[in-house]
Tab-separated table of C-alpha atoms in Angstrom:
chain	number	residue	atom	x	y	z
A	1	UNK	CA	23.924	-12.996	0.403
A	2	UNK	CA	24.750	-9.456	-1.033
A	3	UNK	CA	23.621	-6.803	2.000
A	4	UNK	CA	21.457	-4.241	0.994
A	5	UNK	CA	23.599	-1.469	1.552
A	6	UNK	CA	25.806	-3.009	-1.093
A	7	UNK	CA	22.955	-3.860	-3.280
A	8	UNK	CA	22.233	-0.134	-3.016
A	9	UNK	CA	25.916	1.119	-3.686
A	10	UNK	CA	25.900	-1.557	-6.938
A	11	UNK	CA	22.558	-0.456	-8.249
A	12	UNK	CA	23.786	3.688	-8.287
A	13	UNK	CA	27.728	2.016	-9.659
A	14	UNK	CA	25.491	0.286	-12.255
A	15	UNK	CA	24.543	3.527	-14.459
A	16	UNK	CA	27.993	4.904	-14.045
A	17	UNK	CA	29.327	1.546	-15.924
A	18	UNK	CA	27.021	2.145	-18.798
A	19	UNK	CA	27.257	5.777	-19.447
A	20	UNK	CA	30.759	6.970	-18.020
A	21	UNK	CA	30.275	10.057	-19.224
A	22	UNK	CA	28.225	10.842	-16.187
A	23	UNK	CA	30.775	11.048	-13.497
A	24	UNK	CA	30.077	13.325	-10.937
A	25	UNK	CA	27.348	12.838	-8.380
A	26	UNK	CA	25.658	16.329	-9.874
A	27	UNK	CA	25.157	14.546	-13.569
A	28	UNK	CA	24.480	11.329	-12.034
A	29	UNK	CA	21.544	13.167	-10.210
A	30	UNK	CA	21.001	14.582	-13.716
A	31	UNK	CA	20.225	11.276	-15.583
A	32	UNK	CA	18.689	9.983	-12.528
A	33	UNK	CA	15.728	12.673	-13.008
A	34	UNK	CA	15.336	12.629	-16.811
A	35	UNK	CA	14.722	9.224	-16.566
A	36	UNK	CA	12.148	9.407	-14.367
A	37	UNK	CA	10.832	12.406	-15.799
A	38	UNK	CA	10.075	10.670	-19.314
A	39	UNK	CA	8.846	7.912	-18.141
A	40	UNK	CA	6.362	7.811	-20.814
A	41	UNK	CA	9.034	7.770	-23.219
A	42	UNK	CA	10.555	4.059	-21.767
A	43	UNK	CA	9.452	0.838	-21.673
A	44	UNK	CA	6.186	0.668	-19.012
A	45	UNK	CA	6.155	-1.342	-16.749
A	46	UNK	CA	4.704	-5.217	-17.194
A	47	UNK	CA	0.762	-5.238	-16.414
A	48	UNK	CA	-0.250	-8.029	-13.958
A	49	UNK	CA	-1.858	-10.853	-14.979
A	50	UNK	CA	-5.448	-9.872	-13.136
A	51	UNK	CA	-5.772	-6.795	-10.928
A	52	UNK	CA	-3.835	-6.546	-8.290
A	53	UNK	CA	-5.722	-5.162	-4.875
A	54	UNK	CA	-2.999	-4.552	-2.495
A	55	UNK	CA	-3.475	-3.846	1.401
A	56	UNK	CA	-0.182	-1.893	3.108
A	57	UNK	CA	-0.278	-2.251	6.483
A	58	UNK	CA	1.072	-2.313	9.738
A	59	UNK	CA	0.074	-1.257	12.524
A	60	UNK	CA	3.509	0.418	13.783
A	61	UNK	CA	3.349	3.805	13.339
A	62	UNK	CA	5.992	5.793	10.669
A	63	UNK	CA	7.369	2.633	9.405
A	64	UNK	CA	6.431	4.177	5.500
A	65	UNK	CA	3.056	3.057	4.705
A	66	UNK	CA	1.830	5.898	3.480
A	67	UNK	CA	5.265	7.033	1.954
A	68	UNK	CA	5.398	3.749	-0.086
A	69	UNK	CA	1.406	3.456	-0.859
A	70	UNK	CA	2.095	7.222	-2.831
A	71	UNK	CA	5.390	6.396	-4.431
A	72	UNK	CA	4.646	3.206	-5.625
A	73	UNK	CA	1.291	4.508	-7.264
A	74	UNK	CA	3.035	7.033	-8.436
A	75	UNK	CA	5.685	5.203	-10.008
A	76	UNK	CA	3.494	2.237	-11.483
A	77	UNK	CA	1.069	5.239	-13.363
A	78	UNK	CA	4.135	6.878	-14.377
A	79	UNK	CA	5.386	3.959	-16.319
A	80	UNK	CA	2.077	3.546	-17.845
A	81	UNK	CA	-0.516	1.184	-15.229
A	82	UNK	CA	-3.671	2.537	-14.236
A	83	UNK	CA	-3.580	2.800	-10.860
A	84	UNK	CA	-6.022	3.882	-7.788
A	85	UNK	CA	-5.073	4.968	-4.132
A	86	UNK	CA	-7.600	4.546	-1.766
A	87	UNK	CA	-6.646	6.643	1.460
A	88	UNK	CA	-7.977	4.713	4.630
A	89	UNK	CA	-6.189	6.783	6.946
A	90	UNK	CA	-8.409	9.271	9.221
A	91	UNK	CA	-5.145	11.941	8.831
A	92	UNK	CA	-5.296	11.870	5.026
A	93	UNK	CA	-1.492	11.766	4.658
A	94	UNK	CA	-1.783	9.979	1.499
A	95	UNK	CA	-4.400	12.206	0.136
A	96	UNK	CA	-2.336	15.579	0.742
A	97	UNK	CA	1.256	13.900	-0.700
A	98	UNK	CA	-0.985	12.992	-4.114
A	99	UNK	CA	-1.887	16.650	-4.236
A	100	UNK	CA	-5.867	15.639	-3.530
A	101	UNK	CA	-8.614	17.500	-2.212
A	102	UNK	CA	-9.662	16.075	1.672
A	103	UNK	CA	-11.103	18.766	3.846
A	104	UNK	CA	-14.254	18.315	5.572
A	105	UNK	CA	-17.269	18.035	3.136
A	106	UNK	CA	-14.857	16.442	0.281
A	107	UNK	CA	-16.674	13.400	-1.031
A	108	UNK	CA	-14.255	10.382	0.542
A	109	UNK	CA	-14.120	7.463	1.484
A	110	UNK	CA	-16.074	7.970	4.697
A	111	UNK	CA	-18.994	8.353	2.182
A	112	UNK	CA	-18.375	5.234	0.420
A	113	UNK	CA	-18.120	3.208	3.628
A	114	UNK	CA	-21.040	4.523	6.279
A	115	UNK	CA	-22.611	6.537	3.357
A	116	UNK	CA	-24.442	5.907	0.339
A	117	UNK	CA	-22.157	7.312	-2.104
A	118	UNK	CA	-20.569	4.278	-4.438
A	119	UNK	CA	-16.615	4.780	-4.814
A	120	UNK	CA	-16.873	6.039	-8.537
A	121	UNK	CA	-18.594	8.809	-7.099
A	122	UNK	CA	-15.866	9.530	-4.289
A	123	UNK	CA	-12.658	9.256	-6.764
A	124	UNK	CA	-10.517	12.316	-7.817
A	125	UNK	CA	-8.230	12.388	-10.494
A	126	UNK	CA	-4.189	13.452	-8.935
A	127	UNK	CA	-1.433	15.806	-10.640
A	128	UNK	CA	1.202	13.309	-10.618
A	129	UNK	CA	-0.222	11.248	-13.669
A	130	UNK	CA	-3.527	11.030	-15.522
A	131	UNK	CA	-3.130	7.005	-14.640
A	132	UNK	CA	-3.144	7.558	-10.777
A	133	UNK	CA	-6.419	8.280	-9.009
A	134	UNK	CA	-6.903	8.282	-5.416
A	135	UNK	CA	-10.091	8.209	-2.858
A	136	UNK	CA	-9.471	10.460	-0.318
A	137	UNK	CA	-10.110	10.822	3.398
A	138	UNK	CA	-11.233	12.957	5.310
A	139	UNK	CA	-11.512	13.627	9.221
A	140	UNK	CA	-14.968	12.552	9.411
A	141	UNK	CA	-13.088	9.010	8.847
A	142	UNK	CA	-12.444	8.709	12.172
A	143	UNK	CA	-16.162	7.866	13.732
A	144	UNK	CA	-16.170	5.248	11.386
A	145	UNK	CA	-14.717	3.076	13.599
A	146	UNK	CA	-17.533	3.725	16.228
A	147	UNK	CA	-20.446	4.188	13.190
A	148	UNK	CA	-19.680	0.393	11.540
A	149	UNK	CA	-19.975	-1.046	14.906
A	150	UNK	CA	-23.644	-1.524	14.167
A	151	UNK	CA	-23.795	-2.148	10.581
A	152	UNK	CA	-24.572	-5.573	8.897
A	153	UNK	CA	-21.121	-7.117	7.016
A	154	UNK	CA	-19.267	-3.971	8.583
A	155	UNK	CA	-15.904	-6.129	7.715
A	156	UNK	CA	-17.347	-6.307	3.790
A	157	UNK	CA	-18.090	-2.490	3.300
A	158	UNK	CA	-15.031	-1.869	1.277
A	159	UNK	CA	-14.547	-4.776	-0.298
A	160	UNK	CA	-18.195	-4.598	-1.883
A	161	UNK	CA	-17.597	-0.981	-2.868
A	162	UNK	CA	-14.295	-1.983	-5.002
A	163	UNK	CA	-16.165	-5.009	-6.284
A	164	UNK	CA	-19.198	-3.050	-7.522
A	165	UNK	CA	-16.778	-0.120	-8.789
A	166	UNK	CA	-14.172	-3.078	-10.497
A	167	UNK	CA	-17.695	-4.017	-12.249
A	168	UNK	CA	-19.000	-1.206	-13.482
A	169	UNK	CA	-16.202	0.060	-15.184
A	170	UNK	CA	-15.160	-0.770	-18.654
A	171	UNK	CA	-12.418	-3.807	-18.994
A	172	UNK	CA	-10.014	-1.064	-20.763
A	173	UNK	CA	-11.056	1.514	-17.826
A	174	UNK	CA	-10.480	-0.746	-14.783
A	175	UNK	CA	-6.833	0.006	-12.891
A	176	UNK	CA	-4.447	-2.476	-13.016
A	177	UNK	CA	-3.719	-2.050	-9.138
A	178	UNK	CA	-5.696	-0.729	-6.126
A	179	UNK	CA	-3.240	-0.238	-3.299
A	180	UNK	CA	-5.078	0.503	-0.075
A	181	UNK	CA	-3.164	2.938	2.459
A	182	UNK	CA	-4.074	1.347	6.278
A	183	UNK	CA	-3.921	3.565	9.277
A	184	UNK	CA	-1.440	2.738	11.967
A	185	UNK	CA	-4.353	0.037	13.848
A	186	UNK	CA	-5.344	-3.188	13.873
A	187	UNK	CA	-9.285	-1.698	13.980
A	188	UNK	CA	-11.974	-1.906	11.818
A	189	UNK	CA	-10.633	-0.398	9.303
A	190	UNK	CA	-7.541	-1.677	8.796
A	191	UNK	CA	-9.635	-4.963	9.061
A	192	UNK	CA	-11.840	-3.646	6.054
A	193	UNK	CA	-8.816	-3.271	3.894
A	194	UNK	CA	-7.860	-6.881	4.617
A	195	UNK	CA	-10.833	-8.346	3.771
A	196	UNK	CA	-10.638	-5.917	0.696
A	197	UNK	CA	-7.215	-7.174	-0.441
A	198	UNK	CA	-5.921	-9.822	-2.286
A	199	UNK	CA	-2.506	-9.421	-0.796
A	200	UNK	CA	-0.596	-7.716	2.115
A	201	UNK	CA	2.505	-5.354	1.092
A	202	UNK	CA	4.502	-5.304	4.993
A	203	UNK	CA	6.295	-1.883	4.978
A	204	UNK	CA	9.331	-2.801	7.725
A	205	UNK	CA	11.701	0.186	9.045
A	206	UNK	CA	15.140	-0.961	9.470
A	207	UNK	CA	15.027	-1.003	13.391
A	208	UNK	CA	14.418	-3.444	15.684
A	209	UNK	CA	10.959	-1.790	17.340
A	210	UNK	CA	9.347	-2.356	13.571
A	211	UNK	CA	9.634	-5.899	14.499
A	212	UNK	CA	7.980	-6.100	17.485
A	213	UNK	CA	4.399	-5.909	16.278
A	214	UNK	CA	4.541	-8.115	12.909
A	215	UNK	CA	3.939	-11.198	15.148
A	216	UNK	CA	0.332	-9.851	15.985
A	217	UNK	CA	-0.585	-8.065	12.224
A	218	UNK	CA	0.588	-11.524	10.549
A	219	UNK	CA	-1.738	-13.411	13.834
A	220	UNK	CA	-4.943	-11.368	12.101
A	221	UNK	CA	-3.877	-11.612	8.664
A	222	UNK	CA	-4.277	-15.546	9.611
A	223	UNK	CA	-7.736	-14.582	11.176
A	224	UNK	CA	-9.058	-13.047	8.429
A	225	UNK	CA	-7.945	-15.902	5.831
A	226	UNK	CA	-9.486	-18.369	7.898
A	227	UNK	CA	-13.055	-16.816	8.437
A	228	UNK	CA	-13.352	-13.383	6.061
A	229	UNK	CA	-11.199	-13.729	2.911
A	230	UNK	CA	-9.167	-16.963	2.037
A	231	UNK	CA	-7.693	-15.369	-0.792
A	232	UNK	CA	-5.513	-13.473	1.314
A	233	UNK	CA	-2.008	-13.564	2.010
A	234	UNK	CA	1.539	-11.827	2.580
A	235	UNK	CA	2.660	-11.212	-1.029
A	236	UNK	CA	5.370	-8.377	-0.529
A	237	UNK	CA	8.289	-7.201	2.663
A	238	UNK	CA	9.606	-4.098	1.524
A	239	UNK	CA	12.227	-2.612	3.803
A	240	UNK	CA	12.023	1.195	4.569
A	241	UNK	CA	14.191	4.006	5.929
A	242	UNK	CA	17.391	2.079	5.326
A	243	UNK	CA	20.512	3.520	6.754
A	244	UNK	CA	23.828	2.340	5.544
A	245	UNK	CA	26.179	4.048	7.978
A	246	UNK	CA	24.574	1.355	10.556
A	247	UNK	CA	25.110	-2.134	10.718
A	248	UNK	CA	21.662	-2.150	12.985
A	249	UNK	CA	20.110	-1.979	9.604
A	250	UNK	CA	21.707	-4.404	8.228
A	251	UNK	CA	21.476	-6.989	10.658
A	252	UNK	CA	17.346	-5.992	10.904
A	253	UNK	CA	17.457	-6.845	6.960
A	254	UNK	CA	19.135	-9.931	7.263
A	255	UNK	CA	16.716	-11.465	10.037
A	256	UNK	CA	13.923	-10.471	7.934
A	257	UNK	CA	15.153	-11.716	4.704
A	258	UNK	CA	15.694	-14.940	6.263
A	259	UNK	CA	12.451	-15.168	8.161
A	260	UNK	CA	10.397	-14.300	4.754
A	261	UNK	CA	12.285	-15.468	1.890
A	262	UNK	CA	11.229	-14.333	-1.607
A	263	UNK	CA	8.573	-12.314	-0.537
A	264	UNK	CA	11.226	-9.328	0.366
A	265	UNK	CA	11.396	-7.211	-2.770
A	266	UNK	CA	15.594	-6.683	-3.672
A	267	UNK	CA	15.129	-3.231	-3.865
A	268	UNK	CA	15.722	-1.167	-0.065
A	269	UNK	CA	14.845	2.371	0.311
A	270	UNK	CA	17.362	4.081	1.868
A	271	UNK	CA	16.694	7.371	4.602
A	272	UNK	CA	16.608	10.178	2.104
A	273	UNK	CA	15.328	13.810	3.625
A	274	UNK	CA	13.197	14.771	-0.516
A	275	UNK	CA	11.147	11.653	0.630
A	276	UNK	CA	9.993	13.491	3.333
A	277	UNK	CA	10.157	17.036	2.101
A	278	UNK	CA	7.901	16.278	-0.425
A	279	UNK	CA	4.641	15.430	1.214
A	280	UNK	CA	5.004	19.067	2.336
A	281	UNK	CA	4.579	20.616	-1.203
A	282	UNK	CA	1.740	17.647	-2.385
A	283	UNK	CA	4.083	15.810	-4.511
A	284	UNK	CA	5.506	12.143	-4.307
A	285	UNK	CA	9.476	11.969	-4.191
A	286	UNK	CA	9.324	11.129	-8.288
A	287	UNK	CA	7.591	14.203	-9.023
A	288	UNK	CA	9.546	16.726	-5.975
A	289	UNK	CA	12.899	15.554	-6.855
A	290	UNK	CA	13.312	12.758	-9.662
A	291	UNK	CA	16.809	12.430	-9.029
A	292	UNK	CA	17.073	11.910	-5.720
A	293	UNK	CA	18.331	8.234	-4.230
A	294	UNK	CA	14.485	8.204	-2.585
A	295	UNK	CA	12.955	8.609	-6.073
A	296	UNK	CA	15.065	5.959	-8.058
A	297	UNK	CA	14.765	3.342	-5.287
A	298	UNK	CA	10.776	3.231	-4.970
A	299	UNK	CA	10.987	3.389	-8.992
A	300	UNK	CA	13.027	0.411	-8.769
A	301	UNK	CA	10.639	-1.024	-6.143
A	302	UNK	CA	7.772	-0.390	-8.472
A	303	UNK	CA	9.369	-2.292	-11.254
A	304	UNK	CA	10.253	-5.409	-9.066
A	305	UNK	CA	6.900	-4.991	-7.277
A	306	UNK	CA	5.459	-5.429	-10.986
A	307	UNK	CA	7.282	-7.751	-12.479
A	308	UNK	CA	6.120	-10.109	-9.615
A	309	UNK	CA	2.507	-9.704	-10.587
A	310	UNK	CA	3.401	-11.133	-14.349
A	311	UNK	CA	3.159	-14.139	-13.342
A	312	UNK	CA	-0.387	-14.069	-11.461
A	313	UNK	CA	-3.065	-16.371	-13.601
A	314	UNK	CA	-5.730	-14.034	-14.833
A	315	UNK	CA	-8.964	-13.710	-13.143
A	316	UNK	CA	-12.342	-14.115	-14.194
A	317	UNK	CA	-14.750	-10.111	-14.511
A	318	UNK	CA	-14.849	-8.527	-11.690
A	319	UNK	CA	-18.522	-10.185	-9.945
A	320	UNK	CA	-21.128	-7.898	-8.812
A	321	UNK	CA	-21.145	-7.024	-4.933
A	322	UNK	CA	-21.715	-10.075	-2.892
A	323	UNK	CA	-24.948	-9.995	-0.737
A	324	UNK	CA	-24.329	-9.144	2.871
A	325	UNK	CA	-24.789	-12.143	4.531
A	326	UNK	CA	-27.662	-13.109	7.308
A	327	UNK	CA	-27.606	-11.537	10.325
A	328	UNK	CA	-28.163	-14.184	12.506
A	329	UNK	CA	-25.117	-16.582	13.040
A	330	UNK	CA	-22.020	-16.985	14.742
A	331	UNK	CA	-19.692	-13.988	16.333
A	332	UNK	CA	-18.634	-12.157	13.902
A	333	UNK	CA	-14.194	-12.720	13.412
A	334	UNK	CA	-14.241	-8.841	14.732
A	335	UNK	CA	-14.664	-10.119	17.805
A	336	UNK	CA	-11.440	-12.253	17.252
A	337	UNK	CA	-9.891	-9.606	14.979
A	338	UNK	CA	-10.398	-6.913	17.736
A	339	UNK	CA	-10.764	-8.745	20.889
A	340	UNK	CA	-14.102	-7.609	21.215
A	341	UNK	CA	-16.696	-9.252	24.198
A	342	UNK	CA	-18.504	-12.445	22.475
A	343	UNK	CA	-22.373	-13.170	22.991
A	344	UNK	CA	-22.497	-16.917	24.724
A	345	UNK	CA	-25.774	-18.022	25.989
A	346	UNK	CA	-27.068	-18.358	29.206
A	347	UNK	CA	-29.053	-20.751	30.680
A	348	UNK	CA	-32.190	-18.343	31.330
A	349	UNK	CA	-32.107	-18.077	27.740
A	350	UNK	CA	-31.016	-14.377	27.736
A	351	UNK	CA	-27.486	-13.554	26.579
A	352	UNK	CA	-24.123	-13.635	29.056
A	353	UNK	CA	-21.392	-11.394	27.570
């Protein structure tokens, strides 16, 4: 099997073949950013066969979650799918990088979830394409950990606010993907957005530590199947922050190409400083610097990433919100999810925890 770093090295080789007129590394750049530039102007990207709602998680901090939630929004409304962000990170990262409003008193997410605000009311429209929108979050985000503790279906808040959303919304209005930017937790959440999602995009660094926790996210990914949403499932590895000067990268992208097959997309993205430069002027990589290695790789990321959801058999409307269900019942799978205390009975009839 071809290592990334030499899938990497073939891929940039690849446009000097067809036009060999661009030579140096300085026109390379060149066509690299017109390309992305007018986008509009090249064959879009394939739309999916139903909507696509995407969770990106893990719960390893700086892996790229955030990076690769913005760039492949960015890049799927840039080659013409209608795409929504919805920030579910307390620090907002994703909000600032897609240029968005999120200071305290912004309508966000927050208001969606604990509020009564319905998500049409909490989306913004972003300046990297008129097909990207994005929820934001704010700070107040992070009580809402502590505030759904006490509400009914507190696992079903955000699923029920895309589903009503996804309803109301006019077929030729509705986005063809909803990717869902997790904080770096395995809390509630993080547990909304996988009840929420259809599928699970991994974002894996190229080092050994991203590895350690997978065992664990994939354990509640399991969970959740089993008791909260049966529909989901791992659909997409992409590897992040790839170095090839290393052969520790490598050899991390080997054991994890083995371990998950298919599901790792072909395309790596390599360590490239304008992926994280940009973030600082509220711009994705495409937008900051088109030409840059960063921006053609999650481009190219984007187009596997859709090309996979061709093949998806369509799905019926979108159904109105689900009723929360009864109160009374068994533990709720938070209590597995989160390692929370269970209620058991005890035999004075009161409650042991």
């Amino acid at each position: 099997m071809t290592d990334p770093g030499e899938r990497l090295r073939t891929s940039l080789a690849a446009d000097v073949a067809v036009t060999p007129e661009f030579d140096s590394p300085i026109a390379m750049e060149a066509m690299r950013a017109t390309r992305v530039l007018h986008a509009a102007d090249q064959e879009p990207f394939p739309a999916p066969g139903r909507i696509r709602v995407v969770t990106i998680a893990n719960q390893k901090g700086g892996v790229g979650k955030t990076t690769s939630t913005v760039n492949l929004g960015v890049a799927l409304a840039m080659y013409g799918l209608r795409t929504l962000v919805i920030d579910l990170d307390p620090q907002g990262n994703a909000s600032t990088a897609l240029g968005v409003e999120h200071t305290v008193g912004t309508l966000s997410i927050y208001d969606a979830l604990i509020g009564d605000n319905t998500l049409a009311e909490v989306v913004h429209p972003t300046t990297a394409s008129p097909n990207l929108l994005c929820v934001p979050a704010t700070i107040d985000l992070a009580g809402a950990e502590i505030e759904l503790v006490s509400v009914v279906a507190r696992e079903h808040r955000l699923r029920r606010s895309i589903e009503t959303y996804l309803h109301e919304l006019p077929a030729e209005e509705r986005p063809h993907y909803v990717l869902i930017d997790c904080p770096p937790s395995l809390g509630l959440l993080t547990l909304n957005a996988l009840v929420a999602g259809d599928e699970v995009l991994i974002p894996i660094q190229c080092e050994y530590y991203a590895l350690e926790g997978l065992g664990q996210l994939l354990a509640n990914i399991d969970l959740v199947r089993a008791h909260l949403n049966p529909g989901i499932s791992v659909g997409t590895i992409l590897l992040t922050m790839y170095d090839g000067r290393t052969k520790l990268a490598d050899q991390v992208a080997d054991e994890v190409r083995n371990h998950f097959g298919d599901l790792v997309l072909g395309t790596v993205i390599p360590r490239n400083v304008r992926v994280s430069e940009a973030p600082g002027y509220g711009q994705s990589v495409l937008t900051y610097d088109p030409g840059s290695r960063g921006s053609t790789s999650y481009v190219e990321a984007a187009r596997e990433f859709a090309q996979r959801g061709v093949a998806l058999p369509p799905a019926p409307a979108p159904p109105k919100a689900a009723p929360p269900p009864p109160v009374a019942g068994p533990p709720s799978v938070a209590a597995l999810v989160l390692g929370e205390p269970v209620a058991t009975p005890s035999p004075r009839g009161g409650h042991a925890t």
